[in-house]
Every structure is written in structure tokens, then in C-alpha cells.
Amino acid sequence: MRVLVAEDEALIGMAVAYELEQRGHVVTMAGDGQKALELVAQFGAFDALVTDMQMPRLRGDELARQMRARFPDMPIVVMSANHVPEATMALEALGGPITILTKPTPFGHLADELERLERERLR
């Protein structure tokens, strides 16, 4: 899959990219949600989105909302260090293949979830 990853913390972004690339996915990094939208405008649709929740310029939940509006079946994984029930409910209300993971996520779990969402989308 071509995966767009929006993460403002460089080390976490590198770890996410490494995990996904080890599974054979092609990763494009964005330092925040606004940059992620710019990359979509530049390169077109990606197969999946992985985004942090708390980022400058555009939060992950808003990025997920905008991406879901444009790409209703795109698998989305939102990562958050803080569990916020209201944000989780709003994300789940977007519909489509989406999951929320709490950081830190065990190595391999993110890729497992992303691949599970892709299988769900293909059904």
C-alpha cells in the first residue's frame, strides 16, 4: 500500500515508516496534517492514512475528517498518546475503515491494524 503518515515527532515518524516499510508498504511522510493535505493535492490519493492526533497547523482528527470526505473507503489509523473519548467517538462516527491506537503501540501492531483495515475495505 502507498501510506501517507502524518506525524510531527520525527523519531516516531521514522519508527512508523520503518515498521510499515518492513511489511513492504511505500511510505510518504508529512510533518503535520496541513502538509499531508498538500501532499494529497500534489500526488493524488494514497491507499491509507496513518496520523497522529496532536499536531501543529491541523490536528489528526480534522485531517481524518477531511480525508474521509474525499476518500470514503480509505483505511485510516489515528494514533494518540492521550485517550479522549469525545475525539474517539467523533472519529468512529466518520464511518469507513478506521481505528484509534494509543501510543506507544507495540512494534508490528500498527502494520497489523492497517492491513486488517485494508482487508475490511476490500470485502
mmCIF file of C-alpha atoms in Angstrom:
data_model
loop_
_atom_site.group_PDB
_atom_site.id
_atom_site.type_symbol
_atom_site.label_atom_id
_atom_site.label_comp_id
_atom_site.label_asym_id
_atom_site.label_seq_id
_atom_site.Cartn_x
_atom_site.Cartn_y
_atom_site.Cartn_z
ATOM 1 C CA MET A 1 0.000 0.000 0.000
ATOM 2 C CA ARG A 2 1.005 3.618 -0.517
ATOM 3 C CA VAL A 3 0.654 5.009 3.006
ATOM 4 C CA LEU A 4 0.601 8.670 3.965
ATOM 5 C CA VAL A 5 1.934 9.164 7.506
ATOM 6 C CA ALA A 6 1.279 12.467 9.311
ATOM 7 C CA GLU A 7 3.435 12.717 12.436
ATOM 8 C CA ASP A 8 5.081 15.823 13.870
ATOM 9 C CA GLU A 9 7.621 13.995 16.045
ATOM 10 C CA ALA A 10 10.477 12.941 13.746
ATOM 11 C CA LEU A 11 11.617 9.893 15.747
ATOM 12 C CA ILE A 12 8.112 8.488 15.990
ATOM 13 C CA GLY A 13 7.598 9.150 12.291
ATOM 14 C CA MET A 14 10.809 7.273 11.467
ATOM 15 C CA ALA A 15 9.730 4.318 13.609
ATOM 16 C CA VAL A 16 6.290 4.201 11.953
ATOM 17 C CA ALA A 17 7.840 4.420 8.483
ATOM 18 C CA TYR A 18 10.309 1.653 9.315
ATOM 19 C CA GLU A 19 7.559 -0.653 10.618
ATOM 20 C CA LEU A 20 5.407 -0.149 7.537
ATOM 21 C CA GLU A 21 8.298 -0.394 5.084
ATOM 22 C CA GLN A 22 9.357 -3.693 6.683
ATOM 23 C CA ARG A 23 5.949 -5.002 5.605
ATOM 24 C CA GLY A 24 6.518 -3.826 2.038
ATOM 25 C CA HIS A 25 4.439 -0.647 2.128
ATOM 26 C CA VAL A 26 5.593 2.589 0.480
ATOM 27 C CA VAL A 27 5.544 5.463 2.981
ATOM 28 C CA THR A 28 5.299 9.207 2.371
ATOM 29 C CA MET A 29 5.890 11.362 5.450
ATOM 30 C CA ALA A 30 4.193 14.640 6.388
ATOM 31 C CA GLY A 31 5.242 16.675 9.416
ATOM 32 C CA ASP A 32 1.673 17.750 10.177
ATOM 33 C CA GLY A 33 -1.883 17.496 8.907
ATOM 34 C CA GLN A 34 -1.663 20.520 6.634
ATOM 35 C CA LYS A 35 1.414 19.098 4.897
ATOM 36 C CA ALA A 36 -0.457 15.797 4.472
ATOM 37 C CA LEU A 37 -3.260 17.608 2.615
ATOM 38 C CA GLU A 38 -0.670 19.371 0.449
ATOM 39 C CA LEU A 39 0.885 16.003 -0.455
ATOM 40 C CA VAL A 40 -2.529 14.644 -1.454
ATOM 41 C CA ALA A 41 -3.059 17.713 -3.647
ATOM 42 C CA GLN A 42 0.371 17.160 -5.198
ATOM 43 C CA PHE A 43 0.396 13.354 -5.618
ATOM 44 C CA GLY A 44 -3.267 12.345 -5.524
ATOM 45 C CA ALA A 45 -4.877 9.696 -3.359
ATOM 46 C CA PHE A 46 -2.921 7.355 -1.118
ATOM 47 C CA ASP A 47 -4.089 3.856 -0.224
ATOM 48 C CA ALA A 48 -4.151 4.565 3.532
ATOM 49 C CA LEU A 49 -3.539 7.248 6.153
ATOM 50 C CA VAL A 50 -1.734 6.941 9.476
ATOM 51 C CA THR A 51 -1.933 10.104 11.544
ATOM 52 C CA ASP A 52 -1.008 11.396 14.956
ATOM 53 C CA MET A 53 -3.819 13.159 16.810
ATOM 54 C CA GLN A 54 -1.961 16.163 18.266
ATOM 55 C CA MET A 55 -0.094 18.099 15.571
ATOM 56 C CA PRO A 56 0.506 21.743 14.734
ATOM 57 C CA ARG A 57 -1.463 23.514 11.978
ATOM 58 C CA LEU A 58 -4.040 20.712 11.529
ATOM 59 C CA ARG A 59 -4.949 18.071 14.108
ATOM 60 C CA GLY A 60 -5.194 14.417 13.181
ATOM 61 C CA ASP A 61 -8.945 14.202 13.776
ATOM 62 C CA GLU A 62 -9.542 17.101 11.381
ATOM 63 C CA LEU A 63 -7.177 15.535 8.832
ATOM 64 C CA ALA A 64 -9.065 12.242 9.148
ATOM 65 C CA ARG A 65 -12.386 14.051 8.665
ATOM 66 C CA GLN A 66 -11.172 15.802 5.515
ATOM 67 C CA MET A 67 -9.614 12.642 4.102
ATOM 68 C CA ARG A 68 -12.764 10.608 4.819
ATOM 69 C CA ALA A 69 -14.853 13.213 2.967
ATOM 70 C CA ARG A 70 -12.620 12.881 -0.105
ATOM 71 C CA PHE A 71 -11.838 9.154 0.108
ATOM 72 C CA PRO A 72 -14.716 7.355 1.885
ATOM 73 C CA ASP A 73 -13.120 3.892 1.814
ATOM 74 C CA MET A 74 -9.538 4.854 2.734
ATOM 75 C CA PRO A 75 -8.213 2.923 5.741
ATOM 76 C CA ILE A 76 -7.261 5.383 8.494
ATOM 77 C CA VAL A 77 -5.263 4.720 11.654
ATOM 78 C CA VAL A 78 -5.196 7.537 14.218
ATOM 79 C CA MET A 79 -2.526 7.384 16.933
ATOM 80 C CA SER A 80 -2.872 9.269 20.183
ATOM 81 C CA ALA A 81 -0.871 9.416 23.383
ATOM 82 C CA ASN A 82 -3.969 10.584 25.254
ATOM 83 C CA HIS A 83 -7.303 8.815 25.189
ATOM 84 C CA VAL A 84 -10.019 11.416 24.597
ATOM 85 C CA PRO A 85 -13.446 9.715 24.484
ATOM 86 C CA GLU A 86 -15.100 12.606 22.608
ATOM 87 C CA ALA A 87 -12.443 12.529 19.867
ATOM 88 C CA THR A 88 -12.708 8.746 19.602
ATOM 89 C CA MET A 89 -16.488 8.949 19.208
ATOM 90 C CA ALA A 90 -16.176 11.683 16.564
ATOM 91 C CA LEU A 91 -13.619 9.635 14.619
ATOM 92 C CA GLU A 92 -15.698 6.478 14.771
ATOM 93 C CA ALA A 93 -18.720 8.455 13.554
ATOM 94 C CA LEU A 94 -16.840 9.176 10.319
ATOM 95 C CA GLY A 95 -17.514 5.609 9.243
ATOM 96 C CA GLY A 96 -15.365 3.600 6.899
ATOM 97 C CA PRO A 97 -12.326 1.589 7.919
ATOM 98 C CA ILE A 98 -10.829 3.469 10.874
ATOM 99 C CA THR A 99 -9.120 2.598 14.127
ATOM 100 C CA ILE A 100 -7.621 4.564 17.008
ATOM 101 C CA LEU A 101 -4.416 3.308 18.631
ATOM 102 C CA THR A 102 -2.895 4.517 21.874
ATOM 103 C CA LYS A 103 0.813 5.383 21.793
ATOM 104 C CA PRO A 104 3.153 3.752 22.346
ATOM 105 C CA THR A 105 1.963 0.936 20.106
ATOM 106 C CA PRO A 106 3.858 -2.366 20.200
ATOM 107 C CA PHE A 107 6.040 -2.915 17.146
ATOM 108 C CA GLY A 108 4.070 -4.669 14.439
ATOM 109 C CA HIS A 109 0.659 -3.732 15.859
ATOM 110 C CA LEU A 110 0.271 -0.619 13.696
ATOM 111 C CA ALA A 111 1.015 -2.557 10.493
ATOM 112 C CA ASP A 112 -1.325 -5.358 11.622
ATOM 113 C CA GLU A 113 -4.170 -2.878 12.157
ATOM 114 C CA LEU A 114 -3.557 -1.092 8.877
ATOM 115 C CA GLU A 115 -3.551 -4.377 6.969
ATOM 116 C CA ARG A 116 -6.707 -5.509 8.798
ATOM 117 C CA LEU A 117 -8.473 -2.297 7.745
ATOM 118 C CA GLU A 118 -7.368 -2.831 4.149
ATOM 119 C CA ARG A 119 -8.780 -6.373 4.170
ATOM 120 C CA GLU A 120 -12.027 -4.991 5.641
ATOM 121 C CA ARG A 121 -12.180 -2.351 2.897
ATOM 122 C CA LEU A 122 -11.717 -4.962 0.165
ATOM 123 C CA ARG A 123 -14.632 -7.122 1.372
#
